[in-house]
Short mmCIF file of C-alpha atoms in Angstrom, two decimals:
data_model
loop_
_atom_site.label_atom_id
_atom_site.label_comp_id
_atom_site.label_asym_id
_atom_site.label_seq_id
_atom_site.Cartn_x
_atom_site.Cartn_y
_atom_site.Cartn_z
CA MET A 1 -0.10 -0.21 -0.36
CA SER A 2 1.24 3.44 -1.84
CA THR A 3 2.65 6.32 1.52
CA THR A 4 -1.31 8.59 0.20
CA ALA A 5 -3.03 5.55 -0.02
CA GLY A 6 -2.37 4.13 3.95
CA THR A 7 -3.14 8.01 4.95
CA GLU A 8 -6.63 7.86 3.21
CA ALA A 9 -7.16 4.50 4.62
CA VAL A 10 -6.80 6.12 7.94
CA THR A 11 -8.42 9.25 7.94
CA GLU A 12 -11.63 7.66 6.48
CA THR A 13 -11.70 4.81 9.25
CA PRO A 14 -12.78 6.89 11.86
CA ALA A 15 -16.31 7.64 10.16
CA ARG A 16 -16.26 5.07 8.47
CA ASP A 17 -16.10 2.61 12.09
CA ASP A 18 -18.69 5.09 13.19
CA ALA A 19 -20.91 3.83 10.78
CA ALA A 20 -20.60 0.62 10.96
CA ARG A 21 -21.13 0.30 15.00
CA GLY A 22 -24.36 2.97 14.48
CA ALA A 23 -25.73 0.45 11.93
CA ALA A 24 -24.72 -2.93 14.33
CA PHE A 25 -26.43 -0.95 17.20
CA ASP A 26 -29.53 -0.91 14.92
CA ALA A 27 -29.13 -4.44 13.94
CA ILE A 28 -29.08 -5.70 17.32
CA GLU A 29 -31.85 -2.92 18.97
CA ARG A 30 -34.09 -4.78 15.72
CA VAL A 31 -33.11 -8.21 16.58
CA ARG A 32 -33.85 -7.58 20.73
CA ALA A 33 -37.48 -5.62 19.42
CA GLY A 34 -38.20 -9.23 17.37
CA VAL A 35 -38.21 -10.93 19.96
CA VAL A 36 -39.40 -9.25 22.30
CA SER A 37 -42.69 -9.28 20.65
CA GLY A 38 -42.48 -12.43 19.26
CA SER A 39 -42.36 -10.82 15.71
CA GLY A 40 -38.82 -12.53 14.70
CA TRP A 41 -37.84 -11.54 11.03
CA GLN A 42 -41.53 -11.20 9.87
CA GLY A 43 -41.74 -7.93 7.90
CA ILE A 44 -37.79 -7.93 7.20
CA ASP A 45 -35.65 -8.92 4.05
CA VAL A 46 -32.80 -11.18 6.07
CA ASP A 47 -31.29 -11.44 2.50
CA ALA A 48 -31.40 -7.75 1.65
CA LEU A 49 -29.80 -7.16 5.11
CA PRO A 50 -26.05 -5.39 5.20
CA GLN A 51 -23.17 -7.82 5.65
CA PRO A 52 -22.05 -6.01 8.51
CA GLU A 53 -25.60 -5.65 9.77
CA LEU A 54 -26.32 -9.12 9.08
CA LEU A 55 -23.35 -10.35 10.69
CA ALA A 56 -24.10 -8.11 14.72
CA SER A 57 -27.72 -9.44 14.16
CA HIS A 58 -26.61 -13.02 14.21
CA GLY A 59 -24.21 -12.33 16.50
CA GLU A 60 -26.62 -10.87 18.76
CA MET A 61 -28.89 -13.65 18.84
CA ALA A 62 -26.37 -16.31 19.51
CA ARG A 63 -25.23 -13.67 22.51
CA MET A 64 -29.03 -14.13 23.86
CA ARG A 65 -29.51 -17.49 23.31
CA ARG A 66 -25.42 -18.44 26.23
CA VAL A 67 -28.07 -15.95 28.20
CA LEU A 68 -31.56 -17.88 27.72
CA GLU A 69 -29.21 -21.05 27.99
CA GLY A 70 -27.52 -20.18 31.28
CA MET A 71 -30.47 -19.77 33.02
CA MET A 72 -32.17 -22.61 31.64
CA ALA A 73 -29.61 -24.67 33.26
CA ILE A 74 -30.29 -22.64 36.79
CA SER A 75 -33.65 -23.45 36.38
CA GLY A 76 -33.27 -27.12 35.12
CA ALA A 77 -30.28 -27.57 37.80
CA ALA A 78 -33.93 -26.51 40.52
CA ILE A 79 -35.44 -29.54 38.88
CA ALA A 80 -32.89 -32.25 39.63
CA ARG A 81 -32.45 -31.09 43.17
CA GLN A 82 -36.00 -31.41 43.52
CA SER A 83 -36.63 -34.44 41.75
CA LYS A 84 -33.77 -36.36 43.80
CA PRO A 85 -34.34 -40.33 44.18
CA GLU A 86 -34.56 -39.51 47.59
CA ASN A 87 -37.94 -37.84 47.08
CA GLY A 88 -39.52 -40.74 45.33
CA GLN A 89 -42.73 -40.21 43.53
CA ALA A 90 -42.74 -37.20 45.43
CA GLY A 91 -40.35 -35.98 43.57
CA LEU A 92 -41.26 -33.68 40.75
CA ALA A 93 -40.28 -35.58 37.20
CA LYS A 94 -41.99 -38.54 39.19
CA ARG A 95 -44.77 -36.48 39.66
CA GLN A 96 -44.76 -35.54 35.95
CA GLY A 97 -44.99 -38.99 34.58
CA TYR A 98 -40.71 -39.17 33.90
CA ARG A 99 -37.90 -41.46 34.87
CA THR A 100 -35.08 -39.16 35.23
CA PRO A 101 -35.11 -34.89 35.54
CA GLU A 102 -33.01 -35.82 31.91
CA GLU A 103 -36.10 -37.00 30.90
CA LEU A 104 -38.23 -33.87 31.97
CA LEU A 105 -35.29 -31.62 30.48
CA ALA A 106 -35.43 -33.34 27.34
CA SER A 107 -39.21 -33.30 26.82
CA ILE A 108 -39.56 -29.81 27.46
CA SER A 109 -36.76 -28.56 25.31
CA GLY A 110 -37.15 -31.14 22.78
CA GLY A 111 -33.80 -32.13 22.96
CA SER A 112 -31.91 -35.93 23.76
CA THR A 113 -31.40 -36.13 27.66
CA GLY A 114 -27.45 -36.57 27.08
CA ASP A 115 -28.65 -32.20 26.54
CA ALA A 116 -30.41 -32.51 29.46
CA HIS A 117 -27.45 -34.20 31.04
CA ARG A 118 -24.92 -31.92 30.60
CA LEU A 119 -27.71 -28.40 31.09
CA ILE A 120 -27.20 -30.19 34.31
CA GLU A 121 -24.32 -30.10 34.42
CA VAL A 122 -23.68 -26.61 34.29
CA GLY A 123 -26.27 -25.58 36.25
CA GLU A 124 -25.39 -26.69 39.44
CA MET A 125 -21.76 -25.23 38.87
CA LEU A 126 -24.30 -22.02 38.53
CA ALA A 127 -25.67 -22.47 41.57
CA ALA A 128 -22.83 -23.92 44.01
CA ASP A 129 -20.73 -20.80 42.61
CA GLU A 130 -24.09 -18.59 43.59
CA GLN A 131 -24.00 -19.86 47.06
CA VAL A 132 -20.08 -19.08 47.68
CA ALA A 133 -20.49 -15.78 46.35
CA HIS A 134 -23.79 -15.09 48.97
CA SER A 135 -21.92 -16.65 52.01
CA GLY A 136 -19.60 -13.61 51.45
CA ASN A 137 -16.73 -16.64 52.34
CA GLY A 138 -15.39 -16.20 48.75
CA ALA A 139 -12.96 -19.32 47.94
CA ASP A 140 -12.39 -20.67 51.18
CA ALA A 141 -16.40 -20.80 51.68
CA GLY A 142 -16.52 -24.75 52.26
CA ALA A 143 -12.91 -25.26 53.38
CA HIS A 144 -15.44 -26.54 56.62
CA ASP A 145 -18.31 -28.18 55.34
CA GLY A 146 -19.35 -31.22 57.45
CA ALA A 147 -17.46 -29.71 60.82
CA GLY A 148 -20.65 -31.14 62.43
CA ASP A 149 -18.95 -34.23 61.88
CA GLY A 150 -15.93 -34.04 64.40
CA LEU A 151 -18.48 -33.42 67.96
CA GLY A 152 -16.86 -34.86 70.90
CA GLU A 153 -13.99 -35.35 68.87
CA THR A 154 -11.21 -33.09 71.33
CA ASP A 155 -8.27 -31.82 70.30
CA GLY A 156 -6.54 -32.88 73.63
CA LYS A 157 -5.46 -28.98 74.24
CA ASP A 158 -8.29 -27.19 75.42
CA GLY A 159 -11.37 -29.65 75.10
CA ARG A 160 -13.18 -27.97 71.97
CA PRO A 161 -14.30 -30.50 69.74
CA GLU A 162 -11.83 -30.44 66.60
CA ALA A 163 -13.81 -29.82 63.45
CA ALA A 164 -13.14 -32.33 60.84
CA VAL A 165 -12.33 -30.06 57.37
CA VAL A 166 -13.01 -31.43 53.58
CA PRO A 167 -10.28 -30.24 51.32
CA LEU A 168 -11.69 -26.82 48.84
CA SER A 169 -13.00 -27.57 45.70
CA PRO A 170 -12.81 -25.89 42.69
CA ARG A 171 -15.10 -23.22 42.40
CA PHE A 172 -15.15 -21.98 38.07
CA ALA A 173 -16.04 -18.93 38.78
CA ILE A 174 -15.06 -17.27 35.82
CA ALA A 175 -16.83 -19.70 33.42
CA SER A 176 -19.38 -19.15 35.92
CA ASP A 177 -19.26 -15.80 35.24
CA ARG A 178 -18.71 -15.76 31.90
CA VAL A 179 -21.85 -18.35 31.22
CA ARG A 180 -24.65 -15.97 33.33
CA SER A 181 -23.41 -12.64 30.72
CA GLY A 182 -23.41 -15.16 27.73
CA ARG A 183 -19.99 -14.82 26.74
CA LEU A 184 -19.57 -18.70 26.62
CA SER A 185 -21.35 -21.01 25.71
CA LEU A 186 -22.83 -23.90 27.67
CA GLU A 187 -20.66 -26.40 26.00
CA ALA A 188 -17.43 -24.47 27.08
CA ALA A 189 -18.75 -24.44 30.70
CA ASN A 190 -19.47 -28.12 30.80
CA LEU A 191 -16.39 -28.99 28.75
CA ILE A 192 -13.87 -26.73 31.46
CA LYS A 193 -15.64 -27.94 34.05
CA ARG A 194 -15.06 -31.69 33.16
CA MET A 195 -11.13 -31.58 32.43
CA LEU A 196 -10.39 -29.44 35.53
CA THR A 197 -12.71 -31.85 37.82
CA ARG A 198 -10.71 -34.29 36.47
CA ILE A 199 -7.18 -33.33 37.25
CA TRP A 200 -8.56 -32.03 40.19
CA ASP A 201 -9.42 -35.41 41.82
CA ARG A 202 -5.61 -36.16 40.78
CA ARG A 203 -4.07 -33.49 42.64
CA ASP A 204 -1.56 -35.64 44.63
CA VAL A 205 -0.45 -37.15 41.56
CA LEU A 206 0.14 -33.95 39.90
CA GLY A 207 1.01 -31.56 42.37
CA VAL A 208 -1.46 -29.06 41.46
CA GLU A 209 -2.89 -26.66 43.74
CA LEU A 210 -6.14 -24.47 43.77
CA SER A 211 -4.37 -21.57 42.01
CA ASP A 212 -3.46 -23.58 39.16
CA ILE A 213 -6.91 -24.83 39.01
CA GLU A 214 -7.90 -21.20 38.73
CA ARG A 215 -5.86 -20.11 36.54
CA ILE A 216 -5.77 -22.94 33.24
CA GLU A 217 -9.21 -22.43 34.15
CA ARG A 218 -8.92 -18.24 33.29
CA VAL A 219 -6.92 -19.08 30.21
CA LEU A 220 -9.70 -21.65 28.74
CA VAL A 221 -11.95 -19.42 29.20
CA GLU A 222 -10.19 -16.84 26.92
CA ARG A 223 -8.91 -18.91 24.62
CA ALA A 224 -13.23 -20.23 23.97
CA HIS A 225 -13.52 -16.92 22.79
CA GLY A 226 -14.77 -16.59 18.77
CA LEU A 227 -14.14 -21.03 18.33
CA SER A 228 -16.23 -23.79 17.68
CA ALA A 229 -17.22 -26.56 19.54
CA ASN A 230 -15.31 -28.69 18.05
CA ARG A 231 -12.13 -26.85 17.97
CA PHE A 232 -12.28 -25.57 21.51
CA ALA A 233 -12.73 -29.61 22.43
CA ARG A 234 -9.38 -30.48 21.11
CA ILE A 235 -7.27 -27.73 22.81
CA VAL A 236 -9.15 -29.21 26.39
CA ARG A 237 -8.01 -32.03 25.26
CA GLN A 238 -4.84 -32.09 23.89
CA LEU A 239 -4.24 -29.83 27.59
CA GLU A 240 -5.42 -32.69 29.67
CA ALA A 241 -2.72 -34.59 27.89
CA GLN A 242 -0.04 -31.95 28.50
CA LEU A 243 -1.39 -31.33 32.30
CA ASP A 244 -1.41 -35.05 33.42
CA SER A 245 0.37 -37.09 30.37
CA GLY A 246 0.64 -40.18 32.85
CA ARG A 247 -2.66 -40.34 32.73
CA HIS A 248 -3.10 -40.15 29.08
CA ALA A 249 -0.62 -42.86 28.55
CA LEU A 250 -3.36 -45.30 30.22
CA THR A 251 -6.10 -44.01 28.45
CA GLU A 252 -4.47 -44.41 24.88
CA GLU A 253 -4.03 -47.90 25.57
CA LEU A 254 -7.17 -48.21 26.43
CA GLN A 255 -8.52 -46.14 22.97
CA ARG A 256 -6.10 -48.31 21.50
CA GLN A 257 -7.47 -51.89 22.96
CA GLU A 258 -10.90 -50.64 22.34
CA ARG A 259 -10.36 -50.07 18.72
CA SER A 260 -13.17 -52.03 16.19
CA VAL A 261 -14.27 -52.96 12.51
CA SER A 262 -17.38 -53.80 12.16
CA MET A 263 -18.78 -55.00 8.87
CA TYR A 264 -21.70 -55.90 7.82
CA GLU A 265 -24.97 -55.77 4.81
CA ASP A 266 -27.38 -54.43 5.90
CA SER A 267 -31.80 -55.16 4.75
CA GLU A 268 -30.72 -53.53 1.27
CA GLY A 269 -27.97 -54.82 0.46
CA MET A 270 -26.28 -52.17 0.61
CA PHE A 271 -22.59 -53.02 3.30
CA VAL A 272 -22.34 -51.64 6.28
CA LEU A 273 -18.84 -50.19 7.51
CA ARG A 274 -17.94 -49.37 10.98
CA ALA A 275 -14.45 -48.55 12.41
CA ARG A 276 -13.90 -47.29 15.84
CA LEU A 277 -9.65 -46.47 15.92
CA ASP A 278 -7.72 -44.41 18.57
CA ALA A 279 -5.48 -41.18 17.28
CA GLU A 280 -1.99 -44.05 16.24
CA THR A 281 -4.10 -46.87 14.10
CA ALA A 282 -6.40 -44.21 12.42
CA ALA A 283 -3.28 -41.47 11.04
CA PRO A 284 -2.25 -43.55 8.11
CA VAL A 285 -5.96 -44.95 7.59
CA ARG A 286 -7.24 -40.87 8.20
CA ALA A 287 -3.74 -39.34 5.65
CA ALA A 288 -4.05 -41.69 3.17
CA LEU A 289 -7.80 -41.20 2.82
CA ASP A 290 -7.22 -37.07 2.41
CA ALA A 291 -4.64 -37.37 -0.09
CA LEU A 292 -7.12 -38.80 -2.73
CA VAL A 293 -10.10 -36.70 -1.62
CA GLY A 294 -8.35 -33.37 -1.41
CA ASN A 295 -6.85 -34.74 -5.32
CA ALA A 296 -10.32 -35.59 -6.30
CA LEU A 297 -11.28 -31.63 -4.88
CA ARG A 298 -8.12 -30.20 -7.23
CA LYS A 299 -9.39 -32.27 -9.75
CA ARG A 300 -12.94 -30.56 -8.98
CA ARG A 301 -11.50 -26.65 -8.32
CA ASP A 302 -9.18 -26.59 -11.88
CA ARG A 303 -12.37 -27.44 -13.59
CA ASP A 304 -10.15 -30.86 -15.63
CA PRO A 305 -12.96 -31.17 -18.49
CA LEU A 306 -11.50 -34.79 -18.78
CA ALA A 307 -12.89 -35.23 -14.80
CA GLU A 308 -16.38 -34.31 -14.33
CA ASP A 309 -17.32 -34.93 -10.99
CA ASP A 310 -19.67 -34.27 -9.22
CA ARG A 311 -19.76 -36.65 -7.10
CA SER A 312 -20.56 -35.26 -2.77
CA VAL A 313 -17.37 -35.46 -0.46
CA PRO A 314 -18.69 -38.67 1.52
CA GLN A 315 -18.81 -40.56 -1.86
CA VAL A 316 -15.24 -39.26 -2.90
CA ARG A 317 -14.51 -40.81 0.13
CA ALA A 318 -15.90 -43.97 -0.13
CA ASP A 319 -13.95 -44.18 -3.96
CA ALA A 320 -11.14 -43.38 -2.07
CA LEU A 321 -11.31 -46.37 0.65
CA ALA A 322 -12.21 -48.85 -2.85
CA ALA A 323 -9.15 -47.66 -4.32
CA LEU A 324 -7.43 -48.25 -1.56
CA ALA A 325 -8.72 -51.58 -0.98
CA ARG A 326 -8.15 -52.19 -4.95
CA HIS A 327 -4.10 -51.30 -4.77
CA CYS A 328 -3.28 -53.21 -2.01
CA LEU A 329 -4.69 -56.40 -3.84
CA GLY A 330 -2.84 -56.29 -6.71
CA CYS A 331 -3.92 -54.00 -8.16
CA GLU A 332 -1.16 -52.20 -11.07
CA SER A 333 -2.29 -48.59 -11.06
CA ASP A 334 0.61 -46.53 -10.66
CA ASP A 335 -1.97 -42.75 -10.92
CA LEU A 336 -2.91 -43.45 -6.90
CA PRO A 337 -1.66 -39.82 -5.39
CA LEU A 338 0.15 -41.00 -2.96
CA ALA A 339 3.56 -40.43 -3.34
CA SER A 340 3.71 -37.49 -1.17
CA THR A 341 0.96 -38.62 1.44
CA THR A 342 3.10 -38.42 4.92
CA VAL A 343 2.02 -39.00 8.04
CA VAL A 344 3.42 -36.18 10.69
CA VAL A 345 3.72 -36.21 14.66
CA ARG A 346 5.17 -33.03 15.87
CA LEU A 347 6.55 -32.71 19.26
CA THR A 348 9.17 -30.80 21.48
CA LEU A 349 12.72 -31.70 22.12
CA ALA A 350 11.92 -31.15 25.84
CA ASP A 351 9.66 -34.28 26.12
CA LEU A 352 11.51 -35.73 23.52
CA GLN A 353 15.35 -35.48 25.73
CA ASP A 354 12.45 -36.20 29.29
CA GLY A 355 10.65 -38.84 27.49
CA THR A 356 7.77 -37.03 29.10
CA GLY A 357 4.27 -35.37 27.84
CA VAL A 358 2.23 -35.71 24.58
CA ALA A 359 2.69 -35.13 20.79
CA ASP A 360 0.35 -34.17 18.34
CA ILE A 361 -0.71 -35.92 14.47
CA ASP A 362 -1.20 -33.79 11.38
CA GLY A 363 -4.83 -34.10 11.36
CA GLY A 364 -6.53 -34.99 13.87
CA GLY A 365 -7.48 -33.60 17.28
CA GLN A 366 -6.37 -36.13 19.96
CA PRO A 367 -3.38 -35.86 20.94
CA VAL A 368 -0.58 -39.23 21.96
CA CYS A 369 2.15 -40.24 24.26
CA ILE A 370 5.68 -39.63 23.74
CA GLY A 371 6.74 -43.47 23.36
CA THR A 372 3.78 -43.68 21.27
CA ALA A 373 5.41 -41.54 18.71
CA ARG A 374 8.81 -43.02 18.96
CA ARG A 375 7.06 -46.25 17.66
CA MET A 376 5.08 -44.50 14.92
CA ALA A 377 8.02 -41.99 13.74
CA ALA A 378 9.85 -45.82 13.59
CA SER A 379 7.53 -46.27 10.63
CA GLY A 380 8.94 -45.03 7.51
CA GLU A 381 6.38 -42.97 6.32
CA VAL A 382 5.68 -40.99 9.89
CA ILE A 383 7.54 -38.24 9.75
CA PRO A 384 8.55 -36.94 13.10
CA VAL A 385 8.47 -32.71 13.30
CA LEU A 386 10.61 -31.87 16.24
CA LEU A 387 10.18 -27.91 17.68
CA GLY A 388 11.80 -25.50 20.06
CA GLY A 389 10.13 -24.06 23.07
CA LYS A 390 8.35 -21.69 21.24
CA SER A 391 7.60 -23.89 18.48
CA GLU A 392 9.79 -23.04 16.37
CA ILE A 393 11.22 -25.96 13.57
CA LEU A 394 13.91 -27.47 14.94
CA ASP A 395 14.36 -30.82 12.81
CA LEU A 396 13.00 -32.25 9.75
CA GLY A 397 12.52 -35.70 9.81
CA ARG A 398 13.15 -36.90 6.00
CA GLY A 399 11.15 -39.27 3.91
CA SER A 400 12.29 -41.11 0.66
CA ARG A 401 11.57 -38.43 -1.30
CA ILE A 402 13.20 -35.79 1.12
CA TYR A 403 13.29 -32.58 -1.51
CA ASN A 404 9.73 -32.62 -2.39
CA ARG A 405 8.12 -34.05 2.00
CA ALA A 406 10.82 -31.82 3.58
CA GLN A 407 9.06 -28.27 1.82
CA ARG A 408 5.92 -29.31 1.73
CA ILE A 409 5.45 -30.21 5.66
CA ALA A 410 7.71 -27.76 6.51
CA LEU A 411 4.57 -25.11 4.75
CA ILE A 412 1.91 -27.53 6.61
CA GLU A 413 3.64 -26.59 9.55
CA ARG A 414 3.47 -22.98 8.72
CA ASP A 415 0.10 -23.23 7.10
CA GLY A 416 -1.15 -25.30 9.52
CA GLY A 417 -3.34 -26.81 6.43
CA CYS A 418 -4.37 -24.66 3.45
CA ALA A 419 -3.58 -20.79 4.32
CA PHE A 420 -6.64 -19.45 1.90
CA CYS A 421 -10.03 -21.15 3.33
CA GLY A 422 -7.85 -23.78 6.39
CA ALA A 423 -8.90 -27.09 4.92
CA PRO A 424 -6.77 -30.17 6.13
CA PRO A 425 -3.33 -30.23 5.05
CA GLY A 426 -3.92 -33.56 2.99
CA TYR A 427 -6.46 -31.67 0.55
CA THR A 428 -3.63 -29.72 -0.33
CA GLU A 429 -0.78 -29.03 -2.30
CA ALA A 430 2.42 -26.29 -2.13
CA HIS A 431 1.75 -23.20 -4.14
CA HIS A 432 4.17 -20.69 -5.33
CA ILE A 433 3.09 -17.14 -4.29
CA LYS A 434 4.98 -15.46 -6.96
CA TRP A 435 4.58 -17.59 -9.98
CA TRP A 436 8.23 -19.89 -11.17
CA THR A 437 7.51 -19.56 -14.51
CA ARG A 438 6.06 -15.98 -14.67
CA ASP A 439 7.16 -13.87 -12.29
CA ARG A 440 10.93 -16.54 -11.73
CA GLY A 441 9.29 -17.21 -8.11
CA PRO A 442 11.68 -19.42 -6.02
CA THR A 443 10.78 -22.58 -4.72
CA ASP A 444 11.60 -21.94 -0.90
CA LEU A 445 9.63 -20.90 2.62
CA ASN A 446 9.23 -17.54 2.04
CA ASN A 447 7.35 -18.18 -1.31
CA GLY A 448 5.16 -20.94 -0.88
CA ALA A 449 2.22 -21.74 0.64
CA THR A 450 -0.36 -24.11 0.69
CA ARG A 451 -3.32 -24.49 -1.04
#
């Protein structure tokens, strides 16, 4: 950008920002009025709304939904408390004709009992935080719950009863506050609560203190902003694996023992294939399928007239699986685009030297322990990427096709997949930013991008 253009942009920005904020404010007020009156979008052409107003409107509705979900969590937890088994037939759910509060809540919302259970979990978290806040004792509230259990016992000094001290437990005050204000979804709050509760239950083994839990909670709450539930769940899983690598190794082995593939023919004559694989077993399967699917999508994007393709992605994936099977059965075809397909496992130098911690598999969200990473790295088709403390690449393992593979993998490490749309690494190829022929652009990392 030239200096003049930059000056004009800076000069025009405040007025443009004010206009955008005004339009967004009007859109938000329109949404609120539609919700309160029950008219919704009636009389409004949503497709004709300017994009900033459309986004602002949708964002406000999402915030309002999160607020309502927080309120529903509190009332849902209250319904659950009034439906406890000890209440018998007098319990609220039983009186309404339901076995459990989850079934009652699901019938009211039209959702699943699993959603109702998670709603109750978050509601109990909010209620516990509210109780602590109203008690005025802050984080110390509940430290002496059950003090009456020690009546009759003396400390041997002044004859006063000795109270039975109950250890402090996480309050989740930050997550609770964000849920109430509509700034954190119930799914994200539940992920944070469950993971940190598991870590807290192993505090003696891990040496974790309450202040550590609160610090991690604050970090996770901030990270959740602007992320989908799937992406945030991946972050939570990776963090838990780093915090409790010993337990993760056990979980990893249990998942490996549970790996399975089932095959059967259904009543319509279709062959049904269902696989449940651990991260290590799934890595090469996913890499190979992604390579074949990515090749088909690239041909479609480039509009190859000889490769007319109107298949859906699931259909492409099914054909890719069949192609792999035919190839393994002795097909002499060499046109499968798998020459540059590898499984990338990234780990830090410190974890490799210590033998602790976890590693990430390219394209997957489930971390693996260092032992598994070493075992995978022994395979000729797996390339280990060694990272420093700030995730800079210290060493790049080499496959049989050194030049192409090494550069492509380095680009994937930098771009994380498609640099333009975020597509998985298996769907991308390395491209020159400055064209090699037209612009005489060099074939190096500074002039490369995955696309």
